[in-house]
CSV table of C-alpha atoms in Angstrom, one decimal:
chain,number,residue,atom,x,y,z
E,1,MET,CA,154.3,15.7,115.0
E,2,SER,CA,151.0,17.4,115.0
E,3,GLY,CA,151.7,18.9,118.4
E,4,MET,CA,155.0,20.3,117.2
E,5,ARG,CA,153.2,21.8,114.2
E,6,ALA,CA,150.7,23.4,116.4
E,7,SER,CA,153.5,24.9,118.6
E,8,LYS,CA,155.2,26.1,115.5
E,9,ASN,CA,152.0,27.9,114.3
E,10,MET,CA,151.7,29.7,117.7
E,11,THR,CA,155.1,31.3,117.4
E,12,PHE,CA,155.1,35.0,116.1
E,13,PRO,CA,157.7,36.2,113.6
E,14,ALA,CA,160.3,38.6,115.0
E,15,PHE,CA,158.8,41.7,113.2
E,16,GLN,CA,155.4,41.0,114.6
E,17,ARG,CA,156.8,40.8,118.1
E,18,ALA,CA,158.5,44.2,117.6
E,19,ALA,CA,155.3,45.7,116.4
E,20,LEU,CA,153.4,44.4,119.4
E,21,ARG,CA,156.0,45.9,121.7
E,22,ALA,CA,155.8,49.3,120.0
E,23,LEU,CA,152.0,49.2,120.2
E,24,ALA,CA,152.2,48.4,123.9
E,25,ALA,CA,154.6,51.2,124.5
E,26,LEU,CA,152.4,53.7,122.6
E,27,THR,CA,149.4,52.5,124.7
E,28,MET,CA,151.4,53.1,127.9
E,29,LEU,CA,152.5,56.5,126.6
E,30,LEU,CA,148.9,57.5,125.8
E,31,ALA,CA,147.7,56.2,129.2
E,32,THR,CA,150.4,58.2,131.1
E,33,SER,CA,149.7,61.3,129.0
E,34,VAL,CA,146.0,61.1,129.9
E,35,ARG,CA,146.8,60.5,133.5
E,36,SER,CA,149.0,63.6,133.5
E,37,ASN,CA,145.9,65.8,133.1
E,38,PHE,CA,145.2,64.9,136.7
E,39,VAL,CA,148.6,66.0,138.1
E,40,PHE,CA,148.2,68.5,140.9
E,41,ASP,CA,149.2,72.1,140.2
E,42,ASP,CA,152.1,71.9,142.6
E,43,ASP,CA,153.9,69.4,140.3
E,44,PRO,CA,157.1,71.2,139.3
E,45,PHE,CA,157.3,69.2,136.1
E,46,GLN,CA,153.8,70.1,135.0
E,47,PRO,CA,153.8,72.4,131.9
E,48,VAL,CA,151.9,75.7,132.1
E,49,THR,CA,150.3,77.5,129.1
E,50,GLN,CA,147.7,80.1,128.5
E,51,ASP,CA,144.9,80.6,125.9
E,52,GLU,CA,145.4,83.2,123.2
E,53,THR,CA,143.2,85.3,120.9
E,54,VAL,CA,144.4,86.7,117.6
E,55,SER,CA,142.8,88.2,114.5
E,56,VAL,CA,143.3,86.8,111.0
E,57,GLY,CA,146.6,88.1,109.7
E,58,GLY,CA,148.1,88.7,113.1
E,59,VAL,CA,150.8,87.0,115.1
E,60,VAL,CA,150.2,84.7,118.1
E,61,THR,CA,152.8,83.7,120.7
E,62,LEU,CA,152.6,80.3,122.4
E,63,THR,CA,154.5,80.0,125.7
E,64,CYS,CA,155.1,76.8,127.6
E,65,SER,CA,157.0,76.7,130.9
E,66,VAL,CA,157.8,74.3,133.8
E,67,LYS,CA,159.3,75.0,137.2
E,68,GLU,CA,161.8,72.2,137.0
E,69,ASN,CA,163.2,69.9,134.4
E,70,ASP,CA,165.0,66.5,134.6
E,71,ASN,CA,166.7,67.0,131.2
E,72,SER,CA,163.5,66.2,129.3
E,73,SER,CA,162.6,68.3,126.3
E,74,LEU,CA,159.5,70.5,125.8
E,75,GLN,CA,157.5,70.1,122.7
E,76,TRP,CA,154.7,72.1,121.0
E,77,SER,CA,152.1,70.3,118.8
E,78,ASN,CA,149.4,71.8,116.6
E,79,THR,CA,145.7,71.1,116.5
E,80,ALA,CA,146.4,68.0,114.3
E,81,GLN,CA,149.0,66.8,116.8
E,82,GLN,CA,151.8,67.5,114.4
E,83,THR,CA,155.0,68.4,116.2
E,84,LEU,CA,155.9,72.1,115.6
E,85,TYR,CA,159.1,72.3,117.7
E,86,PHE,CA,160.9,69.7,119.8
E,87,GLY,CA,163.1,71.8,122.0
E,88,GLU,CA,165.0,74.1,119.6
E,89,LYS,CA,164.5,71.7,116.6
E,90,ARG,CA,161.9,72.6,114.0
E,91,ALA,CA,159.7,69.6,113.2
E,92,LEU,CA,157.2,71.1,110.7
E,93,ARG,CA,158.2,73.0,107.6
E,94,ASP,CA,156.1,76.1,108.0
E,95,ASN,CA,158.0,79.3,107.7
E,96,ARG,CA,155.1,81.1,109.6
E,97,ILE,CA,156.2,79.2,112.7
E,98,GLN,CA,159.4,80.6,114.4
E,99,LEU,CA,161.3,79.8,117.5
E,100,VAL,CA,161.6,82.6,120.0
E,101,LYS,CA,163.1,80.9,123.0
E,102,SER,CA,164.1,77.4,124.0
E,103,THR,CA,165.5,76.5,127.4
E,104,ALA,CA,165.3,73.6,129.8
E,105,THR,CA,162.2,75.2,131.5
E,106,GLU,CA,160.6,77.3,128.7
E,107,LEU,CA,159.7,76.9,125.0
E,108,ILE,CA,158.2,79.9,123.2
E,109,ILE,CA,157.2,80.0,119.5
E,110,THR,CA,155.2,82.4,117.3
E,111,ILE,CA,152.8,81.8,114.4
E,112,SER,CA,152.6,84.8,112.0
E,113,GLU,CA,150.0,85.5,109.3
E,114,VAL,CA,147.5,83.6,111.3
E,115,GLN,CA,144.7,81.9,109.3
E,116,LEU,CA,141.3,80.7,110.3
E,117,SER,CA,142.6,77.2,110.0
E,118,ASP,CA,145.0,77.9,112.9
E,119,ASP,CA,142.1,78.0,115.3
E,120,GLY,CA,142.0,75.2,117.9
E,121,GLU,CA,143.9,73.5,120.7
E,122,TYR,CA,147.7,73.4,120.8
E,123,THR,CA,149.5,71.0,123.1
E,124,CYS,CA,152.7,71.4,125.1
E,125,SER,CA,154.4,68.2,126.3
E,126,ILE,CA,157.3,67.3,128.4
E,127,PHE,CA,158.6,63.7,128.0
E,128,THR,CA,159.1,62.8,131.7
E,129,MET,CA,157.7,59.5,133.1
E,130,PRO,CA,154.8,59.9,132.9
E,131,VAL,CA,154.5,62.3,130.0
E,132,ARG,CA,152.9,65.6,131.1
E,133,THR,CA,150.9,67.8,128.8
E,134,ALA,CA,149.1,71.2,128.9
E,135,ARG,CA,146.8,72.6,126.3
E,136,ALA,CA,146.4,76.2,125.0
E,137,THR,CA,143.3,77.2,123.0
E,138,VAL,CA,144.0,79.7,120.1
E,139,THR,CA,140.9,81.6,119.1
E,140,VAL,CA,141.2,83.1,115.7
E,141,LEU,CA,138.9,86.1,115.0
E,142,GLY,CA,137.6,86.6,111.5
E,143,VAL,CA,137.9,90.3,110.7
E,144,PRO,CA,134.6,91.7,109.4
E,145,GLY,CA,134.6,93.6,106.1
E,146,LYS,CA,133.7,97.2,105.7
E,147,PRO,CA,129.9,97.6,105.8
E,148,VAL,CA,128.0,98.2,102.6
E,149,ILE,CA,124.9,100.3,102.6
E,150,THR,CA,122.2,100.0,99.9
E,151,GLY,CA,118.9,101.8,99.4
E,152,PHE,CA,120.3,105.1,98.2
E,153,GLU,CA,119.7,104.5,94.5
E,154,ASP,CA,117.0,107.2,94.2
E,155,ALA,CA,116.1,110.4,96.1
E,156,VAL,CA,113.1,110.1,98.4
E,157,GLN,CA,110.3,112.7,98.4
E,158,GLU,CA,109.4,114.5,101.7
E,159,GLY,CA,107.0,112.4,103.8
E,160,GLY,CA,108.0,109.1,102.1
E,161,GLU,CA,109.8,106.1,103.5
E,162,VAL,CA,113.3,104.8,102.7
E,163,THR,CA,114.7,101.4,103.7
E,164,LEU,CA,118.4,101.1,104.0
E,165,THR,CA,120.3,97.8,104.3
E,166,CYS,CA,123.7,97.4,105.8
E,167,THR,CA,125.8,94.2,105.2
E,168,SER,CA,129.2,93.1,106.6
E,169,SER,CA,130.8,89.8,105.8
E,170,GLY,CA,133.8,87.7,107.1
E,171,SER,CA,133.4,88.1,110.9
E,172,LYS,CA,134.0,85.4,113.5
E,173,PRO,CA,132.2,85.5,115.8
E,174,PRO,CA,129.3,87.4,114.2
E,175,ALA,CA,129.7,91.2,114.3
E,176,LYS,CA,127.1,93.6,115.5
E,177,LEU,CA,125.9,96.5,113.4
E,178,HIS,CA,124.9,100.0,114.6
E,179,TRP,CA,123.0,102.8,112.8
E,180,PHE,CA,123.7,106.5,113.2
E,181,ARG,CA,122.1,109.7,111.9
E,182,ASP,CA,124.8,112.2,111.9
E,183,GLN,CA,126.3,111.5,115.4
E,184,GLU,CA,123.1,110.2,117.0
E,185,GLU,CA,122.6,106.4,117.2
E,186,ILE,CA,119.2,105.2,115.9
E,187,GLN,CA,117.6,101.8,116.2
E,188,GLY,CA,117.4,99.5,113.2
E,189,ARG,CA,115.9,96.0,112.9
E,190,PRO,CA,117.7,93.1,114.7
E,191,ASP,CA,120.7,91.8,112.9
E,192,VAL,CA,120.3,88.8,110.7
E,193,VAL,CA,123.3,86.3,110.9
E,194,GLU,CA,124.1,83.8,108.1
E,195,SER,CA,127.0,81.3,108.0
E,196,ASN,CA,129.3,81.7,105.0
E,197,PRO,CA,129.8,78.5,102.9
E,198,ASP,CA,133.2,76.8,103.0
E,199,GLU,CA,134.6,78.9,105.9
E,200,PRO,CA,133.8,79.4,109.6
E,201,THR,CA,132.7,83.1,109.2
E,202,TYR,CA,129.5,84.9,109.1
E,203,THR,CA,127.6,87.6,107.1
E,204,VAL,CA,125.6,90.0,109.2
E,205,THR,CA,122.7,92.2,107.8
E,206,SER,CA,120.7,95.0,109.3
E,207,GLU,CA,117.8,97.1,108.0
E,208,LEU,CA,116.7,100.7,108.9
E,209,THR,CA,113.4,102.2,107.8
E,210,LEU,CA,113.0,106.0,108.0
E,211,THR,CA,110.1,108.4,107.3
E,212,VAL,CA,112.0,111.4,105.9
E,213,THR,CA,111.4,115.2,106.1
E,214,LYS,CA,113.1,118.1,104.4
E,215,HIS,CA,115.4,118.4,107.5
E,216,ASP,CA,116.8,114.9,106.6
E,217,ASN,CA,118.2,116.2,103.3
E,218,ASN,CA,122.0,115.8,103.2
E,219,ALA,CA,121.9,114.1,106.7
E,220,LEU,CA,124.6,111.5,107.0
E,221,ILE,CA,123.3,108.0,107.7
E,222,ALA,CA,126.1,105.7,108.9
E,223,CYS,CA,126.5,102.0,109.6
E,224,ALA,CA,129.3,100.9,112.0
E,225,VAL,CA,130.6,97.4,112.8
E,226,ASP,CA,131.3,96.4,116.4
E,227,HIS,CA,133.7,93.5,116.7
E,228,PRO,CA,136.5,92.5,119.1
E,229,SER,CA,139.0,92.3,116.2
E,230,ILE,CA,138.8,96.0,115.3
E,231,ALA,CA,138.8,99.3,117.1
E,232,ASN,CA,135.6,101.3,117.3
E,233,GLY,CA,135.0,103.4,114.2
E,234,ASP,CA,137.5,101.5,112.1
E,235,LYS,CA,134.8,99.9,110.0
E,236,ARG,CA,132.1,102.5,109.2
E,237,THR,CA,130.3,103.6,106.1
E,238,GLU,CA,128.4,106.9,105.6
E,239,GLN,CA,125.9,107.9,103.0
E,240,PRO,CA,124.0,111.2,102.7
E,241,LEU,CA,120.3,111.2,102.3
E,242,SER,CA,118.7,113.0,99.4
E,243,VAL,CA,115.1,114.3,100.2
E,244,LEU,CA,113.0,116.1,97.6
E,245,PHE,CA,110.9,118.9,99.0
E,246,SER,CA,109.0,122.0,97.9
E,247,PRO,CA,110.8,125.3,98.1
E,248,SER,CA,110.5,127.8,100.9
E,249,VAL,CA,110.6,131.4,99.4
E,250,SER,CA,111.8,134.8,100.6
E,251,ILE,CA,112.2,138.2,98.8
E,252,GLN,CA,115.4,140.2,99.2
E,253,PRO,CA,115.1,143.9,98.3
E,254,GLU,CA,118.2,145.7,96.8
E,255,SER,CA,118.1,148.2,99.7
E,256,ASP,CA,116.0,149.0,102.7
E,257,LEU,CA,115.2,152.5,101.4
E,258,PRO,CA,113.9,152.6,97.8
E,259,ARG,CA,114.0,156.3,96.7
E,260,GLU,CA,111.9,157.8,94.0
E,261,GLY,CA,113.7,158.1,90.6
E,262,GLU,CA,116.3,155.4,91.4
E,263,LYS,CA,116.8,151.9,89.9
E,264,PHE,CA,115.7,149.1,92.2
E,265,PHE,CA,115.1,145.4,92.2
E,266,LEU,CA,113.5,142.7,94.3
E,267,GLN,CA,115.1,139.2,94.3
E,268,CYS,CA,113.1,136.0,94.9
E,269,LEU,CA,115.1,133.4,96.8
E,270,GLY,CA,114.0,129.8,96.9
E,271,ASN,CA,115.3,127.0,99.1
E,272,GLY,CA,114.3,123.5,97.9
E,273,ASN,CA,115.5,120.2,96.5
E,274,PRO,CA,115.9,120.6,93.7
E,275,GLU,CA,116.5,124.3,93.5
E,276,PRO,CA,113.5,126.2,92.0
E,277,THR,CA,113.9,127.1,88.4
E,278,ALA,CA,110.6,128.9,87.6
E,279,PHE,CA,109.5,132.2,89.2
E,280,VAL,CA,106.2,134.1,88.8
E,281,TRP,CA,105.9,137.8,89.9
E,282,ARG,CA,102.5,139.4,90.7
E,283,ARG,CA,101.2,142.6,92.2
E,284,LYS,CA,98.5,142.0,94.8
E,285,ASP,CA,96.4,145.1,94.0
E,286,GLY,CA,96.7,145.1,90.2
E,287,GLU,CA,99.0,144.7,87.2
E,288,LEU,CA,102.7,145.0,87.4
E,289,PRO,CA,103.9,148.6,86.8
E,290,PRO,CA,104.9,149.4,83.2
E,291,MET,CA,108.5,150.2,84.2
E,292,ALA,CA,108.8,146.9,86.2
E,293,LYS,CA,110.5,144.1,84.2
E,294,VAL,CA,110.5,140.4,85.2
E,295,ASP,CA,114.0,138.9,84.9
E,296,ASP,CA,113.6,135.3,86.2
E,297,ALA,CA,114.1,135.5,89.9
E,298,PHE,CA,114.4,139.4,89.8
E,299,LEU,CA,111.7,142.1,89.5
E,300,ARG,CA,113.6,145.2,88.2
E,301,PHE,CA,112.4,148.8,88.3
E,302,GLU,CA,114.1,151.2,85.9
E,303,SER,CA,113.0,154.3,87.8
E,304,LEU,CA,111.0,154.1,91.0
E,305,ASN,CA,107.8,156.1,91.3
E,306,LYS,CA,105.3,156.6,94.1
E,307,SER,CA,102.8,154.7,92.0
E,308,ASP,CA,105.0,151.6,92.3
E,309,ASN,CA,104.0,151.3,96.0
E,310,GLY,CA,102.1,148.1,96.7
E,311,VAL,CA,102.4,144.4,97.8
E,312,TYR,CA,104.4,142.2,95.4
E,313,GLU,CA,104.2,138.4,95.4
E,314,CYS,CA,106.8,135.9,94.1
E,315,GLN,CA,106.0,132.2,93.5
E,316,ALA,CA,108.8,129.7,93.0
E,317,ASP,CA,108.4,126.2,91.5
E,318,ASN,CA,111.0,123.3,91.6
E,319,GLY,CA,108.9,120.6,90.0
E,320,ILE,CA,108.1,119.0,93.4
E,321,GLY,CA,105.9,121.8,94.6
E,322,THR,CA,105.6,125.6,94.8
E,323,GLY,CA,106.2,128.2,97.5
E,324,ASP,CA,105.2,131.9,97.6
E,325,VAL,CA,105.9,135.0,99.6
E,326,THR,CA,104.9,138.7,99.6
E,327,HIS,CA,106.9,142.0,100.0
E,328,THR,CA,105.5,145.5,100.6
E,329,LEU,CA,107.2,148.2,98.6
E,330,LEU,CA,107.2,151.8,99.9
E,331,VAL,CA,108.9,154.3,97.7
E,332,GLN,CA,110.5,157.2,99.6
E,333,ASP,CA,111.3,160.8,98.6
E,334,PRO,CA,114.6,161.3,96.9
E,335,THR,CA,116.0,163.2,100.0
E,336,ALA,CA,115.0,160.5,102.4
E,337,MET,CA,117.8,158.9,104.4
E,338,SER,CA,117.9,155.3,105.3
E,339,THR,CA,117.4,154.2,108.8
E,340,SER,CA,121.0,153.3,109.2
E,341,SER,CA,122.1,156.7,107.8
E,342,GLY,CA,119.7,158.6,110.1
E,343,VAL,CA,121.0,156.7,113.1
E,344,ASP,CA,124.6,157.6,112.1
E,345,HIS,CA,123.8,161.3,111.9
E,346,ALA,CA,121.9,161.2,115.2
E,347,VAL,CA,124.9,159.6,116.9
E,348,ILE,CA,127.3,162.2,115.4
E,349,GLY,CA,125.0,165.1,116.4
E,350,GLY,CA,124.7,163.7,119.9
E,351,VAL,CA,128.5,163.5,120.3
E,352,VAL,CA,128.9,167.1,119.0
E,353,ALA,CA,126.3,168.4,121.4
E,354,VAL,CA,128.0,166.7,124.4
E,355,ILE,CA,131.4,168.2,123.4
E,356,VAL,CA,129.9,171.7,123.1
E,357,PHE,CA,128.2,171.3,126.5
E,358,ILE,CA,131.4,170.2,128.2
E,359,MET,CA,133.3,173.2,126.7
E,360,LEU,CA,130.6,175.7,127.9
E,361,CYS,CA,130.8,174.1,131.4
E,362,LEU,CA,134.6,174.5,131.4
E,363,LEU,CA,134.4,178.2,130.4
E,364,ILE,CA,131.8,179.0,133.1
E,365,VAL,CA,133.9,177.2,135.8
E,366,LEU,CA,137.1,179.0,134.7
E,367,GLY,CA,135.3,182.5,134.7
E,368,ARG,CA,134.0,181.9,138.2
E,369,TYR,CA,137.5,180.9,139.4
E,370,LEU,CA,139.1,184.0,138.0
E,371,ILE,CA,136.5,186.3,139.6
E,372,ARG,CA,136.9,184.8,143.0
E,373,HIS,CA,140.7,185.0,142.9
E,374,LYS,CA,141.3,188.7,141.9
E,375,GLY,CA,145.0,189.6,141.6
E,376,THR,CA,146.4,192.4,143.7
E,377,TYR,CA,149.7,194.3,143.5
E,378,LEU,CA,151.2,197.5,145.0
E,379,THR,CA,151.7,200.5,142.8
E,380,HIS,CA,154.6,202.7,143.7
E,381,GLU,CA,153.9,205.5,141.3
E,382,ALA,CA,151.8,207.5,143.9
E,383,LYS,CA,153.8,206.8,147.0
E,384,GLY,CA,154.9,210.1,148.5
E,385,SER,CA,154.6,211.9,145.1
E,386,ASP,CA,151.6,214.0,146.2
E,387,ASP,CA,153.5,215.8,149.0
E,388,ALA,CA,156.9,216.0,147.2
E,389,PRO,CA,158.0,219.6,146.5
E,390,ASP,CA,159.8,218.5,143.3
E,391,ALA,CA,160.1,215.6,140.9
E,392,ASP,CA,163.4,214.3,142.4
E,393,THR,CA,161.9,214.1,145.9
E,394,ALA,CA,158.8,212.4,144.5
E,395,ILE,CA,160.9,209.7,142.9
E,396,ILE,CA,162.9,209.2,146.1
E,397,ASN,CA,159.7,209.0,148.1
E,398,ALA,CA,158.3,206.5,145.6
E,399,GLU,CA,161.3,204.3,145.9
E,400,GLY,CA,161.5,204.5,149.6
E,401,GLY,CA,157.8,204.5,150.4
E,402,HIS,CA,156.0,205.8,153.6
E,403,SER,CA,154.8,203.5,156.2
E,404,GLY,CA,151.9,205.6,157.0
E,405,VAL,CA,150.5,205.9,153.6
E,406,ASP,CA,147.9,203.4,152.5
E,407,ASP,CA,148.8,201.0,149.8
E,408,LYS,CA,147.1,201.7,146.5
E,409,LYS,CA,145.6,198.6,144.9
E,410,GLU,CA,144.9,197.9,141.3
E,411,TYR,CA,142.4,195.2,140.4
E,412,PHE,CA,142.2,193.1,137.3
E,413,ILE,CA,139.9,190.5,136.0
């Protein structure tokens, strides 16, 4: 009895036996699947795939193909080994995943609006004996954000230093940052890369330190992102520099020929950042003339006089510094002509002289030609008239002429 009870205890229930058989089958399936990785490339049933790279938000296409098929179905599985498509049948309810093509030898699907979580290995299987598989790695690129430049809060005085910081977040793999001054690339400090919490992306930071001059005022400093997910120049931020510097000064006269008795002014021009707002006029050799009035950047003369001749100085102040310049005033006679007017009259006089000379030459040549080619003609009024006894005979002789009588010639000039 005890032996029978022992034998009875060793017998497994029917559902346990079924579970054991399923486990054994799964073990064999996994074993054959693993062994399929070692199938030679010339196996016509071996699936063929290729790795893909896609940016976040893009569309990736997964293609699996075999040379031959024994009526077995092709299947795509995701990184979690969830079946996406088994032949033409959708297995996972994800509207981002769509079937493109399903035949006995090819299975093509697409995944749209790709997310960072879609990164990883995808498996294509064909359920032959043994099961054959191939893997495709999908690399999802995190698109970097537009760079942000800080450090422009305040203008920098000439000769000072400014440190600019450029930051771009969301890249995968880490982006590279480049600095530019106008169109010329300049070197900043090495990039600093930090991982972003809760997502597989990175924040990249770069610094640039410049010693500025007045020539850097309004120069465009740019930070550009270099990353395989974007085209060059797509992610670029520009900021103009503002440099404070002392004014450079020049004096602009109203005309280049100040005449005695005329109104006249000198204008003081200052170029600085900020623009100069205070102007001081002086005369090098004494006080300003009584008829000269200071009008901010202008020195106005109501009526010029020879006594106004001298060297005048203008000093401009913009709060950062001062600049000064001098101008020599020489008052001319009222009848004096400007240099440009004198040049114009000289040109006109020269042209007239050339024309007169050409006309004289033509007259001389024409006169010499007429002298050398004197005209001749025969006069018939004297032919035979001297020897004619009467007027009628003289006319007849004149009309008929005599061969022995010399021709009379008349000259003309």
